[in-house]
């Protein structure tokens, strides 16, 4: 049976997360109460039967390493295969490679050693709950060189601007890859390619001093490659900025959307913690919100997402806000349209109000 | 060599928990919205730096074994020591079930010997408390005792329900009385024994030859040691301790967790209770929901009213339903317009719309599962 290995390539991700990505790689930005962005591609790969997964990461990866650990939470702590976290090697004086090609160059062995003949490559900013069995079968069936996973958007949103658009014929053969903003056929950044072809294209890119594998290896070779497109169906979101992050998190407060993302298909896995169940005290007033374990609530919480270990004391109100792990909202605080990063302390009586378009963001470790 | 290892008695059936232990060992019974009863003692061991623990199982052990597995949640997945599940076994000379608490330890003398410990802590997996066993060990060493038994002060009027230790002023034990009619002291044994291993081993071997013995620590070993005038000391524990041996006390202990002034704090970061964590998404509280004075775990969907209740993971509460003073185990689906008061609902039960089960304030909590509900529906159907 043909197998795929996974590659999560964080080298060319978009970084408009401001305060949220000051101290962390955008792949480890917390989302939906207890997850991080990388949990989605990682779980989707594992749920597709993939058990060899490499991660290309260049910078700010302390929190990512801490989160991924041995990969045990995704069942990736294996004797054979498992998780390979691959930062670049800085100490090779003969190295002329750039961009993500530097990673391919330094970690060629990892690809050679993996048992799979195909590679599923993905970023971290396409959020969905799916598996790739069907896409892989399609790739093999069409005998394609490359299969690009794409979506068809009913409504073009600002975050879509940053992604390639696909023009394909009726049989799904890709004719053109453009930046045409009105084209609703969007490339998700996820694609399937054989390992052999991948390494050949990598060598060629390196020989010509290129720096962006997808751009120079695939898009520029569209004429000579057989490229298919496979339509992704089902709930998804592109998250690549503070505004798209805020909007899509709050969208999860619709029960139907929430169930679509988390309950219809597989389990999205993440690092678990030892927090006790959420505690609701006598004055708790919680409406239309998502709360994680370890929260202690004695105040008012409305249309909000509370991560693990958040405390909302009595008299406090939290509205349309996202409060990350272990932050404390003291007595009589009022928060509206606010994103609060981890380990923040909002002192008694404070009032912070942002807008739906531009939420007020408080970075990690602050006392306000 | 290990200074001290733990032996955790987890083979009990827990008959008085009725339906809850019909197919489950008592230490494996779910507790506190996320845990199993045994998690408290295992976490106490781990937090007290006792990382070599033998868990003695016998009754309905499957879920318990799976729960403990390699001991990882308690940091006991170790090459040297760690957790070992000790079930009764057969050998060259045959084998036997554990016939009593002392017999269970006696049969595992070779297990203990391989660590050559100086002290052995014998505890049972059916109590809810947070305790640092190192303090017990410190006192044991300071008094150069042969045995130290942890005790807690109980109200005098309840003392006749416990095993009572009579001590002199420096806590040296001179008498042990099981459920005395006229107690002379209100220091109750918590079933936590710290033994100097050489001494215990001697008495276990001696007791094993006594045909009329019930091979029980409280009934046989401790009285025999007192008769031989060994040095037995009591160790005073101040804090929350509860034997969840009956449905009433199981329910009360869960309700205690909801009290602001409860001495047992699940949120105590210095003394975490560890368990196997599930990977369910966060809980979803709907627009029309009310949740007060409750503990709710991941994966729950709440649309109704939840008051003074404990909900395990992946529980649905439908619109218009009222859940009060109840304990709802994992995977339970409660339909719309149901009323549950003082009910313990077992795993994966589905409760139909409009079901009403209420227990009076002074009544004993009722336990239900799918079978009970279906039988009940049959009876009700017959009446109408």
XYZ file of C-alpha atoms in Angstrom:
752
model
C 0.000 0.000 0.000
C 1.237 3.492 -0.848
C 1.976 5.731 2.127
C 2.391 9.419 2.751
C 4.661 11.190 5.173
C 3.701 14.599 6.469
C 5.622 17.853 6.272
C 4.489 20.928 8.140
C 6.429 23.740 6.535
C 6.356 26.922 8.637
C 8.996 28.783 6.639
C 6.741 30.891 4.455
C 3.749 31.396 6.757
C 2.102 34.797 7.118
C 2.848 36.748 10.263
C 0.322 39.478 10.955
C -0.503 38.343 14.459
C 1.251 41.300 16.143
C 1.346 40.828 19.939
C 0.360 37.164 19.672
C 3.476 36.280 17.690
C 5.982 38.527 19.468
C 7.264 35.601 21.483
C 6.040 32.578 19.613
C 5.986 31.078 16.176
C 2.566 31.588 14.653
C 2.132 27.791 14.558
C 1.832 27.776 18.332
C -0.722 30.570 18.646
C -3.467 29.349 21.000
C -6.930 28.885 19.493
C -10.412 27.613 20.462
C -9.908 27.346 24.208
C -7.223 24.698 24.388
C -5.560 24.176 21.013
C -2.724 25.719 19.026
C -2.832 26.311 15.278
C -0.450 23.429 14.563
C -2.830 20.928 16.225
C -5.099 21.070 13.180
C -2.660 20.039 10.414
C -0.937 17.646 12.811
C -4.177 15.921 13.877
C -5.449 15.844 10.299
C -2.264 14.082 9.219
C -2.419 11.590 12.083
C -6.106 11.033 11.354
C -5.105 10.219 7.765
C -2.950 7.347 8.996
C 0.289 9.310 8.601
C 2.868 8.394 11.222
C 6.014 10.074 9.886
C 5.761 13.854 10.254
C 8.497 16.460 9.830
C 8.212 20.085 10.941
C 10.329 22.859 9.371
C 10.673 25.674 11.870
C 13.215 28.482 11.885
C 12.513 30.838 14.748
C 10.761 31.505 18.039
C 10.124 27.820 18.540
C 10.463 27.416 22.314
C 6.715 27.239 22.873
C 6.302 25.019 19.819
C 8.896 22.540 21.099
C 7.286 22.569 24.513
C 3.897 21.931 22.956
C 4.934 19.131 20.613
C 7.346 17.360 22.958
C 7.846 13.751 21.906
C 4.594 13.851 19.940
C 2.899 11.551 22.445
C -0.393 13.476 22.408
C -0.771 12.726 18.701
C 0.421 9.138 19.133
C 3.643 10.126 17.395
C 6.087 8.890 20.039
C 7.084 5.931 17.915
C 10.116 3.709 17.578
C 9.657 3.808 13.805
C 8.697 7.121 12.287
C 6.979 9.586 14.598
C 7.653 13.291 14.862
C 10.778 15.007 13.495
C 11.204 18.636 14.484
C 13.754 20.124 12.099
C 15.262 23.549 12.728
C 17.898 24.644 10.170
C 21.587 23.971 10.642
C 23.522 27.240 10.924
C 27.028 25.908 10.887
C 27.701 24.777 7.344
C 30.079 27.333 5.701
C 29.568 25.840 2.229
C 25.804 26.185 2.458
C 24.370 28.510 -0.187
C 20.708 27.534 0.213
C 17.958 29.949 1.190
C 14.338 29.950 2.364
C 12.625 26.614 2.827
C 15.151 25.047 0.434
C 17.673 25.367 3.222
C 15.549 22.967 5.287
C 15.119 20.500 2.442
C 18.879 20.638 1.869
C 19.853 20.097 5.504
C 17.265 17.453 6.201
C 17.418 15.429 3.010
C 18.292 12.381 5.158
C 14.998 12.645 6.981
C 13.137 12.281 3.692
C 15.374 9.460 2.498
C 14.937 7.510 5.724
C 11.156 7.802 5.898
C 9.397 4.768 4.471
C 6.726 6.663 2.558
C 6.962 7.361 -1.163
C 4.643 10.374 -1.031
C 4.679 13.590 0.949
C 1.716 15.638 2.179
C 2.945 19.202 2.664
C 0.978 21.761 4.653
C 1.259 24.991 6.604
C -0.566 25.847 9.809
C -3.027 28.534 8.816
C -5.690 26.484 7.077
C -7.885 25.353 9.952
C -10.191 22.401 9.384
C -10.981 18.922 10.663
C -10.498 16.415 7.889
C -8.483 13.471 6.684
C -6.593 13.133 3.433
C -7.426 9.527 2.441
C -9.713 10.681 -0.333
C -7.282 13.287 -1.642
C -4.463 10.744 -1.682
C -6.552 8.141 -3.517
C -7.457 10.866 -5.999
C -3.810 11.799 -6.470
C -2.879 8.173 -7.213
C -5.921 7.579 -9.372
C -5.221 10.613 -11.567
C -1.571 9.694 -11.751
C -0.763 13.327 -11.024
C 2.667 14.709 -10.202
C 1.218 17.133 -7.700
C -2.283 17.465 -6.201
C -3.200 20.832 -4.721
C -5.947 20.831 -2.072
C -8.193 23.817 -2.698
C -11.454 25.349 -1.529
C -14.211 27.135 -3.327
C -15.233 30.212 -1.362
C -18.783 31.554 -1.442
C -17.563 34.807 -0.003
C -14.096 36.269 -0.471
C -12.717 37.451 2.879
C -9.732 39.762 3.477
C -7.560 36.872 4.721
C -7.959 35.107 1.360
C -5.893 37.835 -0.340
C -2.651 36.183 0.681
C -3.293 32.858 -1.052
C -2.756 31.581 -4.572
C -5.805 31.140 -6.833
C -6.172 28.095 -9.043
C -7.426 27.934 -12.605
C -8.210 24.366 -13.669
C -10.009 22.631 -16.524
C -13.072 20.420 -16.128
C -10.949 17.380 -15.381
C -9.190 19.161 -12.553
C -5.872 19.736 -14.357
C -4.394 22.978 -13.134
C -3.751 25.427 -15.973
C -2.682 28.445 -14.046
C -1.804 29.550 -10.516
C -2.377 33.276 -10.016
C -2.994 36.023 -7.501
C -6.326 36.970 -9.107
C -8.268 38.117 -6.027
C -11.732 37.610 -7.477
C -11.135 33.930 -8.219
C -12.953 31.940 -5.474
C -10.862 28.821 -6.116
C -8.227 29.132 -3.385
C -5.160 26.990 -2.798
C -5.079 25.925 0.893
C -1.303 25.526 1.046
C -1.749 21.751 1.371
C -0.496 19.508 -1.437
C 0.598 15.975 -2.250
C 3.727 15.129 -4.223
C 5.875 12.032 -4.622
C 9.050 12.047 -2.601
C 11.144 11.343 -5.681
C 9.795 14.325 -7.603
C 9.994 16.536 -4.528
C 13.707 15.856 -4.108
C 14.382 16.335 -7.838
C 12.632 19.710 -7.820
C 14.446 20.648 -4.621
C 17.803 19.926 -6.275
C 16.901 22.009 -9.261
C 15.737 24.939 -7.134
C 18.937 24.808 -5.114
C 21.060 24.685 -8.287
C 19.420 27.928 -9.436
C 19.708 29.601 -5.996
C 15.961 29.701 -5.425
C 14.382 30.289 -1.992
C 10.695 29.295 -2.105
C 9.960 25.683 -2.971
C 6.300 25.985 -3.873
C 6.773 29.142 -5.899
C 9.910 28.156 -7.775
C 9.594 24.383 -7.747
C 5.893 23.974 -8.540
C 4.344 27.202 -9.851
C 7.250 27.952 -12.173
C 7.162 24.385 -13.524
C 3.434 24.285 -14.139
C 4.021 23.793 -17.869
C 5.965 20.582 -17.422
C 4.205 19.085 -14.365
C 0.880 17.251 -14.242
C -0.859 19.196 -11.485
C -4.337 18.289 -10.220
C -6.610 20.115 -7.835
C -8.699 18.357 -5.201
C -11.654 20.197 -3.695
C -11.748 20.319 0.105
C -15.305 20.261 1.416
C -16.584 21.057 4.864
C -15.993 23.685 7.465
C -12.679 25.522 7.345
C -11.042 28.861 8.076
C -7.918 30.672 6.922
C -6.278 32.331 9.904
C -3.323 34.590 9.171
C -3.900 37.858 11.028
C -5.273 39.250 14.266
C -8.576 40.121 12.627
C -9.110 36.731 11.005
C -7.980 35.078 14.244
C -10.471 37.042 16.317
C -13.347 36.634 13.882
C -12.928 32.879 13.422
C -12.553 32.217 17.128
C -15.781 34.061 17.881
C -17.491 32.219 14.991
C -16.987 29.045 17.015
C -19.532 30.374 19.514
C -22.169 29.255 17.069
C -22.921 25.732 18.299
C -23.384 24.374 14.792
C -19.994 25.704 13.666
C -18.356 24.432 16.831
C -19.760 20.946 16.316
C -18.663 20.988 12.672
C -15.094 21.753 13.597
C -14.774 19.412 16.562
C -17.439 16.744 16.666
C -18.339 15.683 13.148
C -15.173 13.946 12.042
C -12.132 13.043 14.059
C -10.643 14.214 17.322
C -8.363 17.211 17.035
C -5.609 16.291 19.457
C -3.546 18.625 21.574
C -1.234 18.541 24.553
C -3.400 17.707 27.554
C -3.038 19.325 30.935
C -3.865 18.291 34.445
C -6.347 21.035 35.173
C -9.411 20.063 37.227
C -12.874 20.505 35.667
C -14.036 24.104 35.224
C -15.526 25.466 38.411
C -18.635 27.649 38.332
C -19.217 29.486 41.573
C -22.389 30.924 43.069
C -22.382 34.183 41.094
C -21.316 32.716 37.757
C -23.357 33.911 34.813
C -22.076 32.283 31.634
C -23.843 32.596 28.279
C -22.898 31.422 24.817
C -19.281 30.759 25.656
C -16.572 28.137 25.397
C -14.689 27.312 28.589
C -11.846 24.936 29.261
C -10.863 22.964 32.301
C -9.195 24.730 35.168
C -11.312 27.869 34.786
C -12.827 29.347 37.940
C -15.745 31.643 37.180
C -17.643 33.810 39.628
C -18.442 36.649 37.232
C -20.241 37.285 33.979
C -18.985 35.709 30.737
C -20.758 36.327 27.456
C -19.826 35.359 23.865
C -16.303 34.611 24.946
C -13.633 31.931 24.873
C -11.802 31.081 28.089
C -8.668 28.953 27.859
C -7.472 26.565 30.561
C -6.975 27.939 34.041
C -8.579 31.363 33.528
C -10.097 33.002 36.568
C -12.990 35.477 36.347
C -13.694 36.959 39.762
C -16.973 38.254 41.025
C -18.363 41.459 39.614
C -16.212 41.085 36.484
C -17.714 41.043 32.986
C -16.069 39.426 29.959
C -17.798 40.056 26.649
C -16.846 39.100 23.057
C -13.358 38.333 24.293
C -10.673 35.665 24.140
C -8.801 35.045 27.380
C -5.800 32.751 27.172
C -4.349 30.287 29.606
C -3.904 31.166 33.291
C -4.919 34.809 32.972
C -6.797 36.362 35.857
C -9.635 38.856 35.551
C -9.974 40.496 38.960
C -13.123 41.844 40.624
C -15.277 44.399 38.795
C -13.231 44.385 35.586
C -15.062 45.090 32.343
C -13.675 43.568 29.113
C -15.241 43.860 25.698
C -13.708 42.896 22.323
C -10.408 42.062 23.950
C -7.794 39.378 23.327
C -5.742 38.593 26.400
C -2.651 36.445 25.980
C -1.343 33.968 28.568
C -0.518 34.759 32.209
C -1.981 38.256 32.192
C -3.399 39.854 35.315
C -6.144 42.451 34.850
C -6.384 44.330 38.116
C -9.531 45.228 39.986
C -11.921 47.660 38.350
C -10.074 47.974 35.000
C -12.092 48.644 31.886
C -10.716 47.563 28.494
C -12.760 47.915 25.333
C -11.701 47.201 21.756
C -13.793 47.020 18.637
C -14.984 44.049 16.586
C -12.763 45.212 13.698
C -9.795 45.909 15.916
C -9.806 43.989 19.193
C -7.679 45.291 22.034
C -4.744 42.881 22.525
C -2.822 42.442 25.772
C 0.471 40.519 25.333
C 1.770 37.735 27.598
C 2.823 38.266 31.212
C 1.377 41.795 31.512
C -0.295 43.273 34.538
C -2.888 45.828 33.545
C 17.624 0.383 47.315
C 14.609 2.561 47.964
C 14.056 4.236 51.320
C 10.290 3.881 51.178
C 7.934 2.227 48.749
C 4.137 2.319 48.632
C 1.732 -0.608 48.592
C -1.710 0.507 47.505
C -4.617 -1.803 48.305
C -7.042 -1.568 45.413
C -8.692 -4.963 45.325
C -11.833 -4.112 47.300
C -15.266 -4.643 45.882
C -16.989 -1.740 47.621
C -20.317 -3.546 47.983
C -22.025 -0.570 49.592
C -21.586 1.487 46.417
C -24.165 -0.784 44.760
C -24.537 -0.328 41.031
C -21.398 1.845 40.801
C -19.179 -1.124 41.611
C -21.234 -3.838 39.910
C -18.590 -4.122 37.221
C -15.892 -1.837 38.526
C -13.387 -1.975 41.366
C -14.137 0.729 43.926
C -10.836 2.580 43.367
C -11.772 2.901 39.679
C -15.128 4.588 40.374
C -15.275 8.035 38.694
C -15.006 10.969 41.079
C -14.930 14.771 40.988
C -15.822 15.358 37.353
C -12.630 13.941 35.906
C -10.884 11.561 38.247
C -11.150 8.035 39.582
C -10.989 7.508 43.330
C -7.516 5.926 43.185
C -6.068 9.080 41.560
C -6.012 10.798 44.936
C -3.750 8.240 46.606
C -1.596 7.733 43.512
C -1.142 11.514 43.202
C -0.343 11.749 46.921
C 2.426 9.182 46.387
C 3.773 11.022 43.380
C 3.621 14.428 45.072
C 5.292 12.933 48.186
C 8.177 11.681 46.031
C 7.253 8.047 46.463
C 7.614 6.824 42.906
C 7.778 3.087 43.549
C 4.274 1.823 44.176
C 2.718 -1.627 43.997
C -1.011 -1.524 43.301
C -2.781 -4.652 44.590
C -5.821 -5.452 42.489
C -8.250 -8.330 42.596
C -11.926 -7.418 42.091
C -13.028 -6.441 38.521
C -9.592 -5.079 37.648
C -9.857 -4.408 33.903
C -10.724 -0.696 33.991
C -8.362 -0.155 36.861
C -5.452 -1.783 35.020
C -6.163 0.221 31.895
C -6.397 3.409 33.934
C -3.071 2.853 35.673
C -1.335 1.365 32.603
C 2.337 2.351 32.806
C 1.738 5.032 35.443
C 2.572 7.936 33.169
C -0.046 10.410 34.471
C 1.534 10.138 37.934
C 5.118 10.321 36.630
C 5.514 6.682 37.556
C 6.623 5.407 34.153
C 10.122 4.737 35.398
C 12.856 2.316 34.532
C 13.824 2.122 38.196
C 10.696 1.469 40.246
C 7.541 3.145 39.012
C 4.118 1.625 39.333
C 3.552 -2.151 39.290
C 0.128 -3.733 39.160
C 0.094 -6.757 41.454
C -2.738 -9.186 40.857
C -3.000 -12.581 42.545
C -0.907 -15.139 40.706
C -0.020 -18.806 40.652
C 3.472 -20.169 41.111
C 5.189 -23.549 41.547
C 3.415 -24.167 44.847
C -0.004 -23.122 43.532
C -1.619 -19.778 44.239
C -4.492 -18.099 45.968
C -6.701 -15.062 45.898
C -5.752 -12.346 48.354
C -7.688 -13.415 51.444
C -7.130 -10.183 53.388
C -5.202 -6.923 53.333
C -2.216 -8.439 55.134
C -2.281 -11.538 52.965
C -2.108 -9.366 49.841
C 1.138 -7.820 51.100
C 2.402 -11.197 52.361
C 2.010 -12.738 48.912
C 4.065 -9.902 47.446
C 7.018 -10.050 49.826
C 9.332 -10.963 46.898
C 8.164 -7.834 45.057
C 8.996 -5.625 48.041
C 12.299 -7.407 48.729
C 13.671 -6.605 45.297
C 13.707 -2.905 46.279
C 15.130 -3.678 49.731
C 13.233 -0.747 51.295
C 13.670 0.456 54.855
C 10.012 1.461 55.120
C 6.776 0.368 53.495
C 3.734 2.616 53.265
C 0.474 0.670 53.121
C -2.491 2.711 51.905
C -5.827 1.981 50.346
C -7.163 3.288 47.081
C -10.624 4.269 48.254
C -10.136 7.450 50.232
C -10.298 11.062 49.104
C -7.613 13.282 50.653
C -4.456 15.255 49.873
C -1.571 14.305 52.145
C 2.198 14.552 52.150
C 3.429 11.120 53.195
C 6.940 12.519 53.731
C 5.704 14.193 56.918
C 4.446 10.832 58.136
C 7.826 9.328 57.293
C 9.646 12.158 59.108
C 7.707 11.497 62.297
C 8.190 7.745 61.939
C 11.942 8.231 61.763
C 12.024 10.784 64.591
C 10.123 8.512 66.985
C 11.997 5.429 65.767
C 8.630 3.717 65.586
C 7.914 0.265 64.226
C 4.567 1.408 62.899
C 3.026 4.834 62.433
C -0.681 5.071 61.733
C -2.204 8.238 60.350
C -5.224 9.443 62.331
C -7.814 12.141 62.000
C -9.998 13.668 64.682
C -13.631 12.771 64.120
C -16.663 14.182 65.950
C -17.145 12.241 69.211
C -20.662 11.197 68.344
C -19.429 9.549 65.129
C -16.350 7.940 66.699
C -18.085 4.595 67.170
C -18.253 4.194 63.368
C -14.468 4.171 62.981
C -11.419 2.194 63.985
C -10.315 4.198 67.034
C -6.753 4.473 68.311
C -6.206 5.103 72.002
C -2.906 6.861 72.624
C -0.991 8.414 75.450
C 0.056 12.082 75.347
C 2.973 11.655 72.965
C 0.702 9.785 70.546
C 2.076 6.344 71.416
C -0.691 3.865 70.713
C -1.654 1.464 73.514
C -4.958 0.182 72.160
C -6.834 -0.233 68.911
C -10.616 -0.616 68.966
C -12.656 -1.358 65.859
C -15.969 0.541 66.006
C -16.072 0.809 69.829
C -19.449 1.314 71.478
C -17.944 3.663 74.074
C -14.936 5.282 72.415
C -12.138 6.500 74.682
C -10.677 8.712 71.999
C -11.810 10.415 68.816
C -8.665 9.652 66.820
C -9.801 7.510 63.892
C -7.440 5.429 61.809
C -7.311 6.606 58.182
C -6.117 3.234 56.936
C -2.667 4.683 56.236
C 0.135 2.613 57.794
C 3.855 3.227 57.654
C 5.852 0.143 58.664
C 9.510 -0.491 59.180
C 9.848 -3.252 56.610
C 11.886 -5.762 58.655
C 9.302 -5.641 61.426
C 6.332 -5.926 59.082
C 7.875 -8.798 57.165
C 8.387 -10.744 60.385
C 4.749 -10.284 61.392
C 3.370 -11.059 57.939
C 5.196 -14.390 57.885
C 4.032 -15.130 61.421
C 0.424 -14.202 60.615
C 0.400 -16.304 57.460
C 0.878 -19.449 59.539
C -2.129 -18.639 61.766
C -5.048 -20.600 60.346
C -7.698 -18.727 62.357
C -6.404 -15.290 61.301
C -8.381 -13.223 58.809
C -5.052 -11.794 57.566
C -6.194 -8.217 57.995
C -4.072 -5.275 59.158
C -6.699 -3.783 61.454
C -8.008 -7.032 62.886
C -4.866 -9.156 63.121
C -1.508 -7.536 62.448
C -1.908 -4.328 64.465
C -3.439 -6.064 67.564
C -0.652 -8.658 67.470
C 1.998 -5.939 67.334
C 0.343 -4.112 70.249
C 0.302 -7.342 72.265
C 4.033 -7.721 71.596
C 4.528 -4.136 72.836
C 6.088 -2.784 69.665
C 6.403 0.960 69.159
C 3.228 2.088 67.441
C 2.629 5.793 67.018
C -0.241 7.836 65.706
C 0.372 10.646 63.196
C -2.139 13.480 63.336
C -3.494 14.608 59.970
C -5.364 17.882 59.676
C -7.282 18.342 56.485
C -9.969 16.838 54.343
C -10.303 13.060 54.429
C -13.276 11.041 53.335
C -13.975 7.347 53.007
C -16.285 7.125 50.014
C -17.527 3.696 50.999
C -21.272 4.315 50.690
C -23.453 5.998 48.094
C -24.285 8.721 50.604
C -20.621 9.460 51.375
C -19.680 9.218 47.683
C -22.329 11.809 46.877
C -21.368 13.995 49.851
C -17.680 13.940 48.912
C -18.529 15.093 45.383
C -20.757 17.861 46.763
C -17.980 18.905 49.169
C -15.845 19.830 46.147
C -18.389 22.531 45.266
C -18.053 24.299 48.605
C -15.900 27.413 48.716
C -14.461 26.469 52.091
C -13.678 22.851 51.222
C -10.199 22.027 52.523
C -9.563 19.743 49.564
C -8.636 21.915 46.603
C -8.568 20.377 43.146
C -7.085 23.670 41.981
C -4.109 23.442 44.335
C -1.156 23.854 41.987
C 1.278 22.598 44.621
C -0.673 19.379 45.048
C -2.206 18.464 41.710
C -4.374 15.401 41.372
C -3.272 13.588 38.240
C -5.299 11.334 36.015
C -5.559 10.093 32.471
C -6.522 13.199 30.534
C -8.957 12.928 27.671
C -8.664 15.067 24.578
C -12.213 16.424 24.320
C -12.821 19.976 23.079
C -13.762 22.659 25.639
C -17.253 22.812 27.108
C -19.926 24.790 25.300
C -22.351 26.831 27.395
C -25.354 27.963 25.337
C -27.224 31.239 25.300
C -30.081 29.953 27.472
C -27.988 27.973 29.944
C -27.437 28.599 33.642
C -24.523 27.007 35.443
C -23.821 27.778 39.074
C -21.848 26.114 41.866
C -20.809 23.228 39.650
C -17.834 21.411 38.192
C -17.995 20.798 34.453
C -15.473 18.854 32.379
C -14.388 19.176 28.729
C -16.687 18.135 25.896
C -19.956 19.091 27.653
C -22.796 20.939 25.918
C -25.034 22.747 28.394
C -28.345 24.213 27.278
C -30.343 23.803 30.497
C -29.813 24.654 34.163
C -27.036 22.990 36.125
C -26.952 23.717 39.831
C -24.673 22.192 42.483
C -23.685 19.325 40.236
C -20.609 17.531 38.964
C -20.475 16.734 35.244
C -17.836 14.463 33.757
C -16.654 14.793 30.158
C -18.819 14.746 27.066
C -22.186 15.260 28.785
C -25.103 16.927 26.993
C -27.808 18.742 28.939
C -30.799 19.606 26.750
C -32.883 22.753 26.750
C -35.278 23.193 29.647
C -33.634 20.472 31.725
C -32.727 21.062 35.344
C -29.843 19.159 36.915
C -29.489 19.681 40.623
C -27.194 18.121 43.237
C -26.392 15.369 40.783
C -23.295 13.558 39.554
C -23.290 12.827 35.828
C -20.605 10.467 34.547
C -18.971 10.647 31.075
C -20.875 10.369 27.837
C -24.331 10.866 29.358
C -26.886 12.504 27.060
C -29.748 14.230 28.867
C -32.673 15.237 26.646
C -34.934 18.262 26.935
C -37.126 19.196 29.892
C -35.699 16.572 32.218
C -35.428 17.070 35.965
C -32.738 15.257 37.906
C -32.220 15.925 41.581
C -29.739 14.034 43.727
C -29.165 11.468 40.998
C -25.948 9.686 40.048
C -26.048 8.830 36.345
C -23.576 6.206 35.158
C -21.480 6.330 31.985
C -23.024 6.611 28.520
C -26.633 6.637 29.719
C -29.134 8.328 27.426
C -32.010 10.024 29.216
C -35.137 10.696 27.202
C -36.888 14.060 26.978
C -39.135 14.822 29.911
C -37.648 12.261 32.334
C -38.112 13.301 35.962
C -36.131 11.664 38.768
C -36.042 13.473 42.079
C -34.868 12.482 45.510
C -35.937 14.348 48.656
C -33.366 16.465 50.454
C -32.982 13.867 53.214
C -33.200 10.828 50.938
C -30.250 8.756 49.778
C -29.045 9.595 46.256
C -30.215 7.224 43.558
C -27.963 5.628 40.932
C -29.218 5.026 37.421
C -27.851 3.542 34.230
C -29.448 2.583 30.919
C -30.754 -0.751 32.238
C -32.358 0.780 35.303
C -34.038 3.408 33.141
C -35.418 0.830 30.748
C -36.785 -1.359 33.530
C -38.354 1.689 35.074
C -39.956 2.612 31.761
C -41.401 -0.905 31.538
C -42.929 -0.659 35.004
C -44.343 2.789 34.260
C -45.653 1.535 30.915
C -47.420 -1.338 32.701
C -49.135 1.044 35.110
C -50.638 3.326 32.535
